[in-house]
C-alpha cells in the first residue's frame, strides 16, 4: 500500500483530522499512519516545509484561530511551547485555537511569535 504522506499530513494539520479518522478512511491504524508520517525516509521536514509554503498561500482564507493552530503545528511546536513564549498557560492557547477566546492580548502575541 502506497500512502501519500503529504496528503495525510495536510488533512491532519490543515483540516484538523485525527490520524484515527484518516486511518479509518484508508483502512489502517492511527499508529501505522503516525509511524509512516514520522519515518525518516518519508522526509517529514521536507513535507512540513512544503505545507508551510502552501499555508502561506491560503492562510488569508482561514480564520485567525485556525491559522494560529495550523502554523504552530507546521512548526512542530506544542501548545505548552507557545504558552511559555507568550507568557500564558497552555489552556489559554487551547481556548484561542478552538475559537473560544476571541479577545486576548495573547492572540497578538501568538501572531507575532508565529509571524502571522
PDB file of C-alpha atoms in Angstrom:
ATOM      1  CA  UNK A   1       0.000   0.000   0.000  1.00  0.00           C
ATOM      2  CA  UNK A   2       1.418   3.364  -1.030  1.00  0.00           C
ATOM      3  CA  UNK A   3       0.443   6.303   1.146  1.00  0.00           C
ATOM      4  CA  UNK A   4       0.538   9.946   0.115  1.00  0.00           C
ATOM      5  CA  UNK A   5       2.185  11.223   3.293  1.00  0.00           C
ATOM      6  CA  UNK A   6       1.888  14.864   2.261  1.00  0.00           C
ATOM      7  CA  UNK A   7      -1.870  14.479   1.698  1.00  0.00           C
ATOM      8  CA  UNK A   8      -2.252  12.739   5.055  1.00  0.00           C
ATOM      9  CA  UNK A   9      -0.301  15.475   6.856  1.00  0.00           C
ATOM     10  CA  UNK A  10      -2.346  18.164   5.038  1.00  0.00           C
ATOM     11  CA  UNK A  11      -5.597  16.613   6.242  1.00  0.00           C
ATOM     12  CA  UNK A  12      -4.195  16.159   9.743  1.00  0.00           C
ATOM     13  CA  UNK A  13      -2.757  19.660  10.097  1.00  0.00           C
ATOM     14  CA  UNK A  14      -4.924  21.880   7.868  1.00  0.00           C
ATOM     15  CA  UNK A  15      -8.296  20.228   8.279  1.00  0.00           C
ATOM     16  CA  UNK A  16      -7.719  19.011  11.848  1.00  0.00           C
ATOM     17  CA  UNK A  17      -8.478  15.362  11.152  1.00  0.00           C
ATOM     18  CA  UNK A  18      -7.045  12.861  13.586  1.00  0.00           C
ATOM     19  CA  UNK A  19      -4.829  10.010  12.430  1.00  0.00           C
ATOM     20  CA  UNK A  20      -7.642   7.726  13.623  1.00  0.00           C
ATOM     21  CA  UNK A  21     -10.158   9.381  11.263  1.00  0.00           C
ATOM     22  CA  UNK A  22      -7.745   9.329   8.341  1.00  0.00           C
ATOM     23  CA  UNK A  23      -6.768   5.742   9.134  1.00  0.00           C
ATOM     24  CA  UNK A  24     -10.395   4.631   9.113  1.00  0.00           C
ATOM     25  CA  UNK A  25     -10.802   6.109   5.625  1.00  0.00           C
ATOM     26  CA  UNK A  26      -7.635   4.347   4.406  1.00  0.00           C
ATOM     27  CA  UNK A  27      -8.146   1.091   6.310  1.00  0.00           C
ATOM     28  CA  UNK A  28      -5.044   1.377   8.501  1.00  0.00           C
ATOM     29  CA  UNK A  29      -4.417   2.092  12.170  1.00  0.00           C
ATOM     30  CA  UNK A  30      -3.596   5.511  13.593  1.00  0.00           C
ATOM     31  CA  UNK A  31      -0.314   4.080  14.926  1.00  0.00           C
ATOM     32  CA  UNK A  32       0.664   2.983  11.427  1.00  0.00           C
ATOM     33  CA  UNK A  33      -0.091   6.428   9.997  1.00  0.00           C
ATOM     34  CA  UNK A  34       1.784   8.200  12.766  1.00  0.00           C
ATOM     35  CA  UNK A  35       4.779   5.916  12.231  1.00  0.00           C
ATOM     36  CA  UNK A  36       4.742   6.384   8.454  1.00  0.00           C
ATOM     37  CA  UNK A  37       4.453  10.170   8.751  1.00  0.00           C
ATOM     38  CA  UNK A  38       7.447  10.339  11.065  1.00  0.00           C
ATOM     39  CA  UNK A  39       9.681   7.879   9.181  1.00  0.00           C
ATOM     40  CA  UNK A  40      12.954   9.425   8.098  1.00  0.00           C
ATOM     41  CA  UNK A  41      12.730   8.094   4.540  1.00  0.00           C
ATOM     42  CA  UNK A  42       9.443   9.973   4.060  1.00  0.00           C
ATOM     43  CA  UNK A  43      11.355  13.198   4.864  1.00  0.00           C
ATOM     44  CA  UNK A  44       8.902  14.791   7.314  1.00  0.00           C
ATOM     45  CA  UNK A  45      10.882  18.055   7.461  1.00  0.00           C
ATOM     46  CA  UNK A  46      10.552  18.488   3.676  1.00  0.00           C
ATOM     47  CA  UNK A  47       6.814  17.815   3.867  1.00  0.00           C
ATOM     48  CA  UNK A  48       6.410  20.370   6.676  1.00  0.00           C
ATOM     49  CA  UNK A  49       8.337  22.975   4.627  1.00  0.00           C
ATOM     50  CA  UNK A  50       6.154  22.336   1.576  1.00  0.00           C
ATOM     51  CA  UNK A  51       2.972  22.528   3.651  1.00  0.00           C
ATOM     52  CA  UNK A  52       4.214  25.741   5.270  1.00  0.00           C
ATOM     53  CA  UNK A  53       4.638  27.279   1.802  1.00  0.00           C
ATOM     54  CA  UNK A  54       1.151  26.063   0.858  1.00  0.00           C
ATOM     55  CA  UNK A  55      -0.245  27.506   4.093  1.00  0.00           C
ATOM     56  CA  UNK A  56       1.307  30.921   3.376  1.00  0.00           C
ATOM     57  CA  UNK A  57      -0.579  30.992   0.072  1.00  0.00           C
ATOM     58  CA  UNK A  58      -4.011  30.135   1.520  1.00  0.00           C
ATOM     59  CA  UNK A  59      -3.873  31.490   5.076  1.00  0.00           C
ATOM     60  CA  UNK A  60      -5.982  34.564   4.293  1.00  0.00           C
ATOM     61  CA  UNK A  61      -8.935  32.252   3.610  1.00  0.00           C
ATOM     62  CA  UNK A  62      -8.662  30.689   7.077  1.00  0.00           C
ATOM     63  CA  UNK A  63      -9.958  32.136  10.355  1.00  0.00           C
ATOM     64  CA  UNK A  64      -7.300  33.572  12.666  1.00  0.00           C
ATOM     65  CA  UNK A  65      -7.683  30.998  15.447  1.00  0.00           C
ATOM     66  CA  UNK A  66      -7.250  28.205  12.893  1.00  0.00           C
ATOM     67  CA  UNK A  67      -4.242  29.980  11.351  1.00  0.00           C
ATOM     68  CA  UNK A  68      -2.575  30.036  14.760  1.00  0.00           C
ATOM     69  CA  UNK A  69      -3.172  26.324  15.270  1.00  0.00           C
ATOM     70  CA  UNK A  70      -2.026  25.318  11.790  1.00  0.00           C
ATOM     71  CA  UNK A  71       1.132  27.424  11.915  1.00  0.00           C
ATOM     72  CA  UNK A  72       2.004  26.057  15.379  1.00  0.00           C
ATOM     73  CA  UNK A  73       1.587  22.500  14.122  1.00  0.00           C
ATOM     74  CA  UNK A  74       3.627  23.167  10.987  1.00  0.00           C
ATOM     75  CA  UNK A  75       6.438  24.497  13.154  1.00  0.00           C
ATOM     76  CA  UNK A  76       6.059  21.356  15.268  1.00  0.00           C
ATOM     77  CA  UNK A  77       5.503  23.288  18.479  1.00  0.00           C
ATOM     78  CA  UNK A  78       3.248  22.238  21.331  1.00  0.00           C
ATOM     79  CA  UNK A  79       0.650  24.447  22.947  1.00  0.00           C
ATOM     80  CA  UNK A  80       2.866  24.477  26.020  1.00  0.00           C
ATOM     81  CA  UNK A  81       5.806  25.740  23.922  1.00  0.00           C
ATOM     82  CA  UNK A  82       3.735  28.638  22.601  1.00  0.00           C
ATOM     83  CA  UNK A  83       2.266  29.411  26.010  1.00  0.00           C
ATOM     84  CA  UNK A  84       5.732  29.710  27.533  1.00  0.00           C
ATOM     85  CA  UNK A  85       6.898  32.010  24.728  1.00  0.00           C
ATOM     86  CA  UNK A  86       3.924  34.387  25.027  1.00  0.00           C
ATOM     87  CA  UNK A  87       3.620  34.302  28.819  1.00  0.00           C
ATOM     88  CA  UNK A  88       0.463  32.324  29.462  1.00  0.00           C
ATOM     89  CA  UNK A  89      -0.793  28.782  30.088  1.00  0.00           C
ATOM     90  CA  UNK A  90      -1.384  26.003  27.561  1.00  0.00           C
ATOM     91  CA  UNK A  91      -5.098  26.070  28.433  1.00  0.00           C
ATOM     92  CA  UNK A  92      -5.303  29.661  27.161  1.00  0.00           C
ATOM     93  CA  UNK A  93      -3.622  28.643  23.903  1.00  0.00           C
ATOM     94  CA  UNK A  94      -6.130  25.786  23.594  1.00  0.00           C
ATOM     95  CA  UNK A  95      -9.056  28.169  24.057  1.00  0.00           C
ATOM     96  CA  UNK A  96      -7.624  30.587  21.498  1.00  0.00           C
ATOM     97  CA  UNK A  97      -7.027  27.826  18.939  1.00  0.00           C
ATOM     98  CA  UNK A  98     -10.542  26.474  19.464  1.00  0.00           C
ATOM     99  CA  UNK A  99     -12.020  29.922  18.831  1.00  0.00           C
ATOM    100  CA  UNK A 100     -13.377  30.163  22.379  1.00  0.00           C
ATOM    101  CA  UNK A 101     -11.234  33.157  23.371  1.00  0.00           C
ATOM    102  CA  UNK A 102     -11.558  35.854  20.740  1.00  0.00           C
ATOM    103  CA  UNK A 103     -10.256  38.915  22.583  1.00  0.00           C
ATOM    104  CA  UNK A 104      -6.965  38.468  24.352  1.00  0.00           C
ATOM    105  CA  UNK A 105      -3.558  40.122  24.348  1.00  0.00           C
ATOM    106  CA  UNK A 106      -2.144  36.637  23.865  1.00  0.00           C
ATOM    107  CA  UNK A 107      -3.661  36.392  20.379  1.00  0.00           C
ATOM    108  CA  UNK A 108      -1.497  39.226  19.102  1.00  0.00           C
ATOM    109  CA  UNK A 109       1.498  37.835  20.974  1.00  0.00           C
ATOM    110  CA  UNK A 110       0.953  34.477  19.304  1.00  0.00           C
ATOM    111  CA  UNK A 111       0.637  36.174  15.914  1.00  0.00           C
ATOM    112  CA  UNK A 112       3.926  37.973  16.487  1.00  0.00           C
ATOM    113  CA  UNK A 113       5.700  34.853  17.693  1.00  0.00           C
ATOM    114  CA  UNK A 114       4.389  32.702  14.822  1.00  0.00           C
ATOM    115  CA  UNK A 115       4.983  35.521  12.320  1.00  0.00           C
ATOM    116  CA  UNK A 116       1.410  35.629  11.035  1.00  0.00           C
TER     117      UNK A 116
END
